[in-house]
Coordinates of C-alpha atoms and ligand atoms in Angstrom, one line a residue:
M199 CA -10.0 41.2 19.2
L200 CA -7.5 38.6 18.0
A201 CA -7.3 34.9 18.8
R202 CA -4.6 32.4 18.1
L203 CA -5.2 28.6 17.8
T204 CA -2.6 26.0 17.0
T205 CA -3.2 23.2 14.5
F206 CA -1.0 21.3 12.1
A207 CA -0.5 20.9 8.3
I208 CA 0.5 17.6 6.9
D209 CA 3.7 17.9 5.0
G210 CA 4.9 14.6 3.5
L211 CA 4.9 12.2 6.4
A212 CA 5.4 14.8 9.0
S213 CA 3.3 17.7 10.3
R214 CA 4.1 21.4 10.6
R215 CA 2.7 23.8 13.1
V216 CA 0.1 26.2 11.7
T217 CA -1.2 29.1 13.7
V218 CA -4.8 30.1 12.9
E219 CA -5.2 33.8 13.7
V220 CA -8.8 35.0 13.9
D221 CA -9.4 38.8 14.0
L222 CA -12.7 40.5 14.5
R223 CA -13.2 44.1 13.4
A224 CA -16.0 46.5 13.3
G225 CA -17.4 47.0 9.8
L226 CA -19.5 45.3 7.3
P227 CA -20.0 41.6 8.3
G228 CA -17.8 39.3 6.2
F229 CA -15.7 36.2 6.5
T230 CA -12.3 35.9 4.8
I231 CA -9.7 33.2 5.0
V232 CA -6.1 33.9 3.8
G233 CA -2.9 32.0 4.0
R234 CA -2.5 29.8 0.9
G235 CA -5.5 27.5 1.4
D236 CA -6.8 25.2 -1.3
A237 CA -10.5 24.8 -2.3
A238 CA -11.3 22.7 0.8
V239 CA -9.9 25.5 3.0
R240 CA -11.9 28.2 1.2
E241 CA -15.0 26.1 1.6
S242 CA -14.2 25.9 5.3
R243 CA -16.0 29.3 5.7
E244 CA -19.4 27.8 5.0
R245 CA -18.8 24.8 7.2
V246 CA -17.5 26.8 10.1
H247 CA -20.3 29.4 9.8
S248 CA -23.0 26.8 10.0
A249 CA -21.2 24.6 12.6
V250 CA -20.8 27.6 15.0
R251 CA -24.5 28.6 14.7
N252 CA -25.8 25.0 14.9
S253 CA -23.8 24.3 18.0
G254 CA -25.6 27.0 19.9
F255 CA -23.0 29.7 19.6
E256 CA -23.3 33.1 18.1
F257 CA -21.5 33.9 14.8
P258 CA -20.0 37.3 15.4
N259 CA -21.7 40.1 13.4
R260 CA -18.3 41.6 12.5
R261 CA -15.7 41.5 9.8
V262 CA -13.9 38.2 10.4
T263 CA -10.4 37.7 9.0
V264 CA -8.7 34.3 9.4
N265 CA -5.0 33.9 8.6
L266 CA -3.4 30.5 8.4
A267 CA 0.3 31.2 9.2
P268 CA 2.9 30.7 8.0
A269 CA 1.7 32.0 4.7
Y270 CA 4.3 30.3 2.5
L271 CA 3.1 26.8 3.5
P272 CA 0.3 25.6 1.2
K273 CA -2.6 24.3 3.2
S274 CA -5.0 21.7 2.0
G275 CA -7.9 19.7 3.2
P276 CA -10.7 20.4 5.8
G277 CA -8.6 19.8 8.9
Y278 CA -8.4 23.5 9.7
D279 CA -12.1 23.8 10.3
L280 CA -11.9 23.1 14.0
A281 CA -9.1 25.6 14.7
T282 CA -10.9 28.3 12.7
A283 CA -14.2 27.7 14.6
C284 CA -12.4 27.6 18.0
G285 CA -10.6 30.8 17.0
L286 CA -13.9 32.5 16.3
L287 CA -15.3 31.4 19.7
V288 CA -12.2 32.7 21.5
A289 CA -12.1 36.0 19.6
S290 CA -15.7 36.6 20.3
G291 CA -15.3 35.8 24.0
Q292 CA -17.5 32.8 24.0
V293 CA -14.7 30.5 25.1
P294 CA -11.7 31.6 27.3
S295 CA -8.3 31.7 25.8
D296 CA -6.0 30.2 28.4
L297 CA -6.4 26.5 27.4
A298 CA -6.7 27.3 23.8
D299 CA -3.1 28.7 24.0
R300 CA -1.7 25.4 25.2
W301 CA -3.7 22.9 23.3
A302 CA -3.8 22.1 19.6
V303 CA -7.1 21.3 17.7
F304 CA -7.5 19.3 14.5
G305 CA -10.5 18.2 12.6
E306 CA -13.2 18.7 10.0
L307 CA -16.6 20.1 10.9
S308 CA -20.0 19.2 9.5
L309 CA -22.7 21.9 9.1
G310 CA -24.3 20.6 12.3
G311 CA -21.1 21.0 14.3
Q312 CA -20.1 17.3 14.4
L313 CA -16.4 16.5 14.1
R314 CA -15.3 14.4 11.2
P315 CA -12.1 12.3 11.1
C316 CA -9.2 13.6 9.0
G317 CA -6.1 11.8 7.8
G318 CA -2.8 12.3 9.6
A319 CA -3.8 12.3 13.3
L320 CA -0.6 10.4 14.3
A321 CA 1.6 12.9 12.5
V322 CA -0.4 15.8 14.1
A323 CA 0.0 14.3 17.6
E324 CA 3.8 13.9 17.0
G325 CA 3.8 17.6 16.0
A326 CA 2.0 18.6 19.2
R327 CA 4.6 16.7 21.3
R328 CA 7.5 18.2 19.3
H329 CA 6.2 21.7 20.0
G330 CA 5.7 21.0 23.7
L331 CA 1.9 21.5 23.7
D332 CA -0.1 20.2 26.6
G333 CA -2.8 18.5 24.6
L334 CA -4.5 17.9 21.4
I335 CA -8.2 17.7 20.5
V336 CA -9.1 15.4 17.6
P337 CA -12.3 13.8 16.3
R338 CA -13.3 10.8 18.3
E339 CA -12.5 8.4 15.5
C340 CA -8.9 9.6 15.5
V341 CA -8.2 9.3 19.2
H342 CA -6.5 5.9 19.1
E343 CA -4.2 6.9 16.3
A344 CA -3.3 10.2 17.9
G345 CA -3.1 8.5 21.3
L346 CA -0.1 6.4 20.2
V347 CA 2.1 9.4 20.9
D348 CA 3.2 9.6 24.5
G349 CA 3.8 12.9 26.4
V350 CA 0.8 14.8 25.0
A351 CA -2.8 14.5 26.3
V352 CA -5.2 13.5 23.5
A353 CA -9.0 14.1 23.7
G354 CA -11.4 12.6 21.2
V355 CA -14.5 14.6 20.9
D356 CA -17.8 14.3 19.0
D357 CA -18.7 17.9 18.2
L358 CA -17.8 21.6 18.5
A359 CA -19.8 22.0 21.7
G360 CA -17.7 19.2 23.2
V361 CA -14.5 21.0 22.2
A362 CA -15.7 24.2 23.7
A363 CA -16.5 22.4 26.9
I364 CA -12.9 21.1 27.1
L365 CA -11.5 24.6 26.4
R366 CA -13.6 25.9 29.3
G367 CA -11.9 23.4 31.5
E368 CA -14.2 20.4 31.6
E369 CA -12.7 16.9 31.8
P370 CA -12.3 15.3 28.3
P371 CA -14.5 12.3 27.7
E372 CA -13.2 8.7 28.0
A373 CA -11.6 7.3 24.9
P374 CA -14.0 4.9 23.2
E375 CA -13.3 1.2 22.7
Q376 CA -10.8 0.5 20.1
H377 CA -12.0 -1.4 17.0
V378 CA -10.3 -4.7 16.8
D379 CA -8.1 -4.9 13.7
A380 CA -9.5 -8.0 12.1
E381 CA -7.3 -8.8 9.2
P382 CA -7.6 -12.6 8.7
D383 CA -5.9 -12.8 5.3
A384 CA -2.4 -13.1 6.5
L385 CA -3.1 -16.1 8.8
A386 CA -6.1 -17.8 7.3
E387 CA -4.2 -18.4 4.1
D388 CA -1.7 -21.1 5.0
L389 CA 1.0 -22.8 2.9
R390 CA -0.5 -26.1 4.0
D391 CA -3.2 -25.6 1.3
V392 CA -0.5 -25.7 -1.4
R393 CA 0.2 -29.0 -3.1
G394 CA 3.6 -29.7 -4.5
H395 CA 5.7 -26.6 -5.4
E396 CA 8.7 -27.4 -3.4
G397 CA 10.9 -25.0 -5.5
P398 CA 8.5 -22.1 -5.4
I399 CA 7.9 -22.4 -1.7
R400 CA 11.7 -22.5 -1.1
A401 CA 11.9 -19.3 -3.2
L402 CA 9.1 -17.7 -1.2
T403 CA 10.9 -18.6 2.0
I404 CA 14.2 -17.1 0.8
A405 CA 12.3 -13.9 -0.4
A406 CA 10.7 -13.6 3.0
A407 CA 13.9 -14.3 4.9
G408 CA 16.0 -11.6 3.2
G409 CA 13.3 -9.2 1.9
H410 CA 14.1 -10.0 -1.7
N411 CA 11.9 -9.3 -4.7
L412 CA 10.2 -12.3 -6.3
L413 CA 8.7 -13.1 -9.7
L414 CA 6.5 -16.1 -10.2
V415 CA 6.1 -17.2 -13.8
G416 CA 3.8 -20.0 -14.9
P417 CA 0.7 -21.2 -16.8
P418 CA -2.8 -20.3 -15.5
G419 CA -4.2 -22.1 -12.5
T420 CA -0.9 -23.4 -11.1
G421 CA -1.0 -21.5 -7.8
K422 CA 1.0 -18.3 -8.4
T423 CA -1.6 -16.0 -6.9
M424 CA -2.2 -18.6 -4.2
L425 CA 1.5 -18.7 -3.3
A426 CA 2.0 -14.9 -3.3
R427 CA -1.0 -14.4 -1.0
R428 CA 0.7 -16.7 1.6
L429 CA 3.8 -14.6 1.8
G430 CA 2.2 -12.3 4.5
G431 CA 1.8 -15.4 6.8
I432 CA 5.5 -16.2 6.8
L433 CA 6.9 -12.7 7.3
P434 CA 8.2 -11.7 10.7
P435 CA 5.9 -9.4 12.8
L436 CA 6.4 -5.6 12.5
T437 CA 8.7 -4.1 15.1
Q438 CA 7.3 -1.2 17.1
D439 CA 9.0 1.4 15.0
E440 CA 7.9 -0.3 11.8
A441 CA 4.3 -0.4 13.1
L442 CA 4.4 3.3 13.8
D443 CA 5.7 4.0 10.3
V444 CA 2.9 1.9 8.8
T445 CA 0.3 3.5 10.9
R446 CA 1.5 7.0 10.0
I447 CA 1.4 6.3 6.3
H448 CA -2.0 4.6 6.4
G449 CA -3.3 7.3 8.6
L450 CA -2.3 9.9 6.0
A451 CA -4.1 8.0 3.3
A452 CA -7.1 8.0 5.6
V453 CA -8.2 4.7 4.3
R454 CA -9.9 3.9 7.6
H455 CA -10.4 5.4 11.0
G456 CA -10.9 4.2 14.5
Y457 CA -7.8 2.0 14.7
G458 CA -4.7 2.4 16.8
L459 CA -1.4 0.8 15.9
I460 CA -1.4 -1.3 12.7
T461 CA 0.4 -4.4 13.6
T462 CA 0.1 -6.6 10.5
R463 CA 2.5 -6.2 7.6
P464 CA 0.8 -4.4 4.7
F465 CA 0.0 -6.6 1.7
R466 CA -1.0 -4.4 -1.2
A467 CA -2.3 -6.0 -4.3
P468 CA -3.4 -3.1 -6.6
H469 CA -5.3 -4.0 -9.8
H470 CA -3.3 -3.9 -13.0
T471 CA -5.3 -0.9 -14.4
I472 CA -3.7 1.3 -11.7
S473 CA -1.9 4.5 -13.0
S474 CA 1.6 5.4 -12.2
S475 CA 0.6 8.1 -9.8
G476 CA -1.7 5.6 -8.0
L477 CA 1.2 3.3 -7.7
V478 CA 3.9 5.6 -6.5
G479 CA 1.9 8.7 -5.3
G480 CA 2.0 12.2 -6.6
G481 CA 0.2 13.7 -9.6
M482 CA -3.4 14.1 -8.9
H483 CA -3.0 11.7 -5.9
P484 CA -2.6 13.8 -2.8
G485 CA -1.6 10.9 -0.6
P486 CA 0.8 8.1 -0.6
G487 CA 0.7 5.6 -3.5
E488 CA 0.5 1.9 -3.3
A489 CA 4.3 1.7 -3.1
S490 CA 4.3 3.7 0.2
L491 CA 1.2 2.0 1.5
A492 CA 3.2 -1.3 1.1
H493 CA 6.2 0.2 3.1
H494 CA 7.5 -2.5 5.4
G495 CA 5.3 -5.0 3.6
V496 CA 4.5 -6.6 0.3
L497 CA 3.5 -5.0 -3.0
F498 CA 2.0 -7.8 -5.0
L499 CA 1.5 -7.1 -8.7
D500 CA -0.6 -10.0 -10.1
E501 CA -0.6 -10.3 -13.8
L502 CA 2.5 -8.2 -14.0
S503 CA 2.5 -8.0 -17.8
E504 CA -0.9 -6.3 -17.8
F505 CA 0.3 -3.3 -15.8
S506 CA 0.9 -0.3 -18.0
R507 CA 4.5 0.4 -19.0
P508 CA 4.6 3.8 -17.4
A509 CA 3.3 2.4 -14.1
L510 CA 6.0 -0.3 -14.0
E511 CA 8.7 2.2 -15.0
A512 CA 7.6 4.5 -12.2
L513 CA 8.5 1.7 -9.8
R514 CA 12.1 1.6 -10.8
Q515 CA 13.2 4.6 -8.7
P516 CA 11.4 3.6 -5.4
L517 CA 12.7 0.0 -5.8
E518 CA 16.2 1.3 -6.0
D519 CA 16.1 4.2 -3.5
R520 CA 13.6 2.8 -1.1
H521 CA 11.8 6.1 -1.1
V522 CA 9.9 8.2 -3.6
T523 CA 9.8 12.0 -4.0
I524 CA 6.3 13.2 -4.9
V525 CA 5.7 16.6 -6.1
R526 CA 2.5 18.5 -5.5
G527 CA 2.2 22.1 -6.6
Q528 CA 5.6 23.7 -5.7
R529 CA 6.3 21.4 -2.9
S530 CA 7.8 17.9 -2.8
A531 CA 7.6 15.3 -0.2
V532 CA 9.6 12.2 0.4
L533 CA 7.7 9.1 1.2
P534 CA 9.4 5.8 2.2
T535 CA 8.8 2.7 -0.1
R536 CA 10.7 -0.1 1.6
F537 CA 8.5 -2.9 0.2
M538 CA 9.1 -6.4 -1.2
L539 CA 7.9 -6.6 -4.8
V540 CA 6.2 -9.8 -5.7
G541 CA 5.1 -10.2 -9.3
A542 CA 3.1 -13.0 -11.0
T543 CA 2.7 -13.5 -14.7
N544 CA 2.1 -16.1 -17.4
P545 CA 5.1 -16.9 -19.5
C546 CA 3.3 -15.9 -22.7
P547 CA 0.0 -14.7 -24.0
C548 CA -1.6 -18.1 -24.3
G549 CA -0.3 -18.8 -20.8
R550 CA 0.9 -22.4 -21.4
G551 CA 4.6 -21.7 -22.0
E552 CA 6.9 -24.2 -23.4
P553 CA 6.4 -26.8 -24.8
A554 CA 2.6 -26.6 -25.3
C555 CA 2.6 -22.9 -26.3
D556 CA 1.0 -22.0 -29.5
C557 CA 1.9 -18.3 -29.5
T558 CA 3.9 -16.9 -32.3
T559 CA 7.3 -15.5 -31.7
A560 CA 6.0 -12.0 -32.2
D561 CA 3.3 -12.6 -29.6
R562 CA 5.8 -13.8 -27.1
N563 CA 8.2 -11.0 -27.8
R564 CA 5.4 -8.5 -27.3
H565 CA 4.6 -10.1 -24.0
R566 CA 8.2 -10.0 -22.9
R567 CA 8.6 -6.4 -23.9
R568 CA 5.7 -5.4 -21.7
L569 CA 7.8 -6.4 -18.7
S570 CA 10.5 -3.9 -18.7
G571 CA 14.1 -5.3 -18.5
P572 CA 15.2 -2.8 -15.9
L573 CA 12.3 -3.8 -13.7
L574 CA 13.1 -7.5 -14.1
D575 CA 16.7 -6.8 -13.2
R576 CA 15.5 -5.5 -9.8
I577 CA 13.8 -8.8 -9.1
D578 CA 16.2 -11.2 -7.4
L579 CA 14.3 -14.4 -7.6
H580 CA 12.7 -15.7 -10.7
V581 CA 10.7 -18.8 -10.2
R582 CA 8.9 -21.1 -12.6
V583 CA 5.6 -22.3 -11.2
E584 CA 4.7 -25.4 -13.2
R585 CA 1.6 -27.6 -12.9
P586 CA 2.2 -29.8 -9.9
E587 CA 2.6 -33.6 -10.6
E588 CA -0.6 -35.5 -10.1
A589 CA 0.9 -37.4 -7.2
A590 CA 1.7 -34.1 -5.5
L591 CA -2.0 -33.2 -5.5
T592 CA -2.9 -36.0 -3.1
A593 CA 0.4 -36.1 -1.2
P594 CA 0.7 -34.1 2.1
P595 CA 1.8 -30.5 1.7
V596 CA 5.4 -29.6 1.4
T597 CA 5.3 -27.4 4.5
T598 CA 3.1 -25.2 6.6
S599 CA 3.2 -21.4 7.1
E600 CA 4.2 -22.0 10.7
A601 CA 7.3 -24.1 9.8
A602 CA 8.3 -21.7 7.0
R603 CA 7.9 -18.7 9.3
E604 CA 10.1 -20.3 11.9
L605 CA 12.9 -20.6 9.3
V606 CA 12.4 -17.0 8.2
L607 CA 12.5 -15.8 11.8
Q608 CA 15.8 -17.6 12.5
A609 CA 17.3 -16.2 9.3
R610 CA 16.1 -12.7 10.3
E611 CA 17.7 -13.1 13.7
R612 CA 21.0 -13.8 12.2
Q613 CA 20.6 -10.7 10.0
A614 CA 19.7 -8.6 12.9
A615 CA 22.8 -9.7 14.8
R616 CA 25.0 -8.8 11.9
L617 CA 23.2 -5.7 10.6
G618 CA 21.5 -4.2 13.7
S619 CA 18.3 -3.5 11.8
G620 CA 16.9 -4.2 8.3
C621 CA 17.4 -7.3 6.2
N622 CA 19.8 -8.5 3.6
A623 CA 17.9 -6.9 0.7
D624 CA 18.5 -3.4 2.1
M625 CA 21.7 -3.7 4.0
P626 CA 24.0 -0.8 3.5
P627 CA 26.7 -1.4 0.8
A628 CA 29.5 -1.2 3.4
L629 CA 28.0 -4.3 5.1
A630 CA 27.1 -6.2 2.0
P631 CA 29.0 -9.3 1.2
R632 CA 31.9 -9.1 -1.3
A633 CA 33.0 -11.5 -3.9
S634 CA 36.4 -11.6 -2.4
E635 CA 35.0 -13.1 0.8
L636 CA 33.7 -16.2 -1.1
P637 CA 35.5 -19.5 -1.2
A638 CA 37.5 -20.0 -4.4
D639 CA 35.1 -22.1 -6.3
A640 CA 32.1 -19.9 -5.5
R641 CA 34.2 -16.9 -6.8
E642 CA 34.8 -18.8 -9.9
A643 CA 31.1 -19.6 -10.4
L644 CA 30.2 -16.0 -9.9
R645 CA 32.8 -14.9 -12.4
D646 CA 31.5 -17.5 -14.9
A647 CA 27.9 -16.3 -14.6
Y648 CA 29.0 -12.7 -15.1
A649 CA 31.1 -13.6 -18.1
R650 CA 28.2 -15.5 -19.7
G651 CA 26.4 -12.2 -19.6
S652 CA 23.5 -13.5 -17.5
L653 CA 24.2 -11.1 -14.7
S654 CA 24.2 -7.3 -14.8
A655 CA 26.5 -5.3 -12.6
R656 CA 23.5 -4.8 -10.3
G657 CA 22.8 -8.5 -10.5
H658 CA 26.3 -9.3 -9.5
S659 CA 25.9 -7.5 -6.2
R660 CA 22.3 -8.5 -5.6
V661 CA 23.1 -12.2 -6.1
L662 CA 25.5 -12.0 -3.3
R663 CA 22.8 -10.6 -1.0
V664 CA 20.5 -13.5 -1.9
A665 CA 23.4 -15.9 -1.3
R666 CA 23.8 -14.3 2.1
T667 CA 20.2 -15.0 2.9
I668 CA 20.4 -18.6 1.8
A669 CA 23.4 -19.0 4.1
D670 CA 21.4 -17.3 6.9
L671 CA 18.6 -19.8 6.3
A672 CA 21.2 -22.6 6.5
G673 CA 22.6 -21.1 9.8
S674 CA 25.9 -20.6 8.2
D675 CA 28.3 -17.7 8.9
E676 CA 30.1 -18.1 5.6
I677 CA 28.5 -17.9 2.2
G678 CA 29.3 -21.3 0.7
T679 CA 29.5 -22.4 -3.0
R680 CA 26.1 -24.1 -2.7
H681 CA 24.5 -21.0 -1.4
L682 CA 25.9 -18.9 -4.2
L683 CA 24.9 -21.4 -6.9
E684 CA 21.4 -21.5 -5.6
A685 CA 21.2 -17.7 -5.7
I686 CA 22.6 -17.6 -9.2
A687 CA 20.1 -20.2 -10.4
L688 CA 17.2 -18.3 -8.8
R689 CA 18.2 -15.1 -10.6
Q690 CA 18.1 -16.5 -14.1
P691 CA 15.1 -15.0 -16.0
A692 CA 15.3 -18.2 -18.1
D693 CA 11.6 -18.2 -19.0
F694 CA 11.9 -15.2 -21.1
A695 CA 15.5 -15.4 -22.2
D696 CA 14.9 -18.7 -24.0
E697 CA 12.1 -17.3 -26.1
E698 CA 14.0 -14.6 -27.8
G699 CA 16.0 -17.1 -29.8
T700 CA 13.1 -19.2 -30.9
Ligands
ATP734 N1 -0.4 -26.2 -6.2 C1 -1.7 -26.1 -5.8 N2 -2.1 -26.7 -4.7 C2 -3.4 -26.6 -4.3 N3 -4.3 -25.8 -5.0 C3 -3.9 -25.3 -6.1 C4 -2.6 -25.3 -6.6 N4 -2.5 -24.6 -7.7 C5 -3.7 -24.1 -8.0 N5 -4.6 -24.5 -7.0 C6 -6.0 -24.1 -6.9 O1 -6.3 -23.4 -8.1 C7 -6.8 -22.1 -7.8 C8 -6.2 -21.1 -8.7 O2 -4.9 -20.9 -8.4 P1 -4.2 -19.5 -8.6 O3 -5.2 -18.4 -8.7 O4 -3.1 -19.3 -7.6 O5 -3.6 -19.7 -10.1 P2 -2.6 -18.7 -10.9 O6 -1.4 -19.5 -11.1 O7 -2.5 -17.4 -10.2 O8 -3.4 -18.6 -12.3 P3 -3.5 -17.4 -13.3 O9 -2.3 -17.4 -14.1 O10 -4.7 -17.7 -14.1 O11 -3.7 -16.1 -12.5 C9 -6.4 -21.9 -6.3 O12 -7.3 -21.1 -5.6 C10 -6.4 -23.3 -5.8 O13 -7.6 -23.6 -5.3
MG735 MG1 -3.2 -15.5 -10.7
ZN736 ZN1 2.0 -19.2 -25.5

């Protein structure tokens, strides 16, 4: 007696069809699972055995062999439990096979037979649609995520008995209420709380408008963290495709369940003790790292100089390529990392910076060395955040998040008209502005800056992109000299460069 159930393996961001074959033979009772499963898959035997019995079914008193095909694909995690249990029920004739042939099942079982949510429900539902299946049964908590996919019926179920009822032809239960995604951070923190800081707010706006990376440098307590946290509130909303990407990635990481589409831009602020694999994924980390969780959003590294050197180095590739290849076992997966990097740091160990600084040159050089040059070169906007003037503390705020967001949205509209999709920071090289398109004096200024040695070759092309964003903010089709000069000024890592000489 052989049964075949369809489920899916998560492979990178996508899912791959897995057929769970269950065979019952006469002989000594036993239960074997083959097909390159990891420890969680091997332990599946115990869960499935108890879940079947505790749900009022009979565990067949035969030799049970389960094969997860294709065998070359490594399987990990507990998501195969449900397919294995259903296969047993079909093979032993306790559940008919006709619906089980056309529906996929996905979920972890508890010993009592309850279904537990698993990461990757959206990717699994996309797989079910791709393979033309009629429907998909998932744990109830995953139904909103899986239900984002059109063209395939999704049933959210509480336990194995409920799954068996659907396979026997009963109507699936109604989907439960969706949890409301309450993420107040982005909107509750408004730029109107910030006193002074016209320059840094301007830089924040430029960064948001073009998707550029930003570094805030200044003494303690001047509002660096405060400014960075207000970036989310001035970014444009996610498009539908971006929201699906974000939901897929966060669904894989299984950080939370019970939500449908994630519609707020990710803002990830990992602690500085994070490891390089925690930051970019891979290694012992099975899921996406912070860099992928920040895809389409912001990766905020507060106290940048405190992050370990290997962690910061690991960010270089994803910052350049906008994706990261993580290797697990013999397989590799490509995860997207299209995030804006925002860093904040003190200028030196004492934090005061010039002229009050009392650090030694050696201290300052050590501090500087902790921030890798190649990383700094990938940051387009370097901004000094000084203590605001006393008058600024009582004056009205420079702007509000609403006003700044309006500017950002207009600049993004201009970019969309020109680029189709994406923003200036990641426009394809063919569309990127060229020095030859600049007015003569702007070309001269760029040549000067390059000759002075303050721009790398990367900086030379990136400064043009920032200038493009500044022109977009000004509503200008041409990049003017003013725009370019502002972009060059924003790129100077002056805070650190000065200190090497002293
Ligand atoms: N420009 C400002 N306008 C209004 N409040 C401010 C400003 N700067 C600092 N503050 C107040 O000081 C608090 C601390 O600021 P914040 O944490 O942003 O400092 P920081 O620059 O990140 O310091 P550190 O280098 O120590 O991390 C803020 O929560 C806010 O209440
Ligand atoms: Mg801070
Ligand atoms: Zn100092």
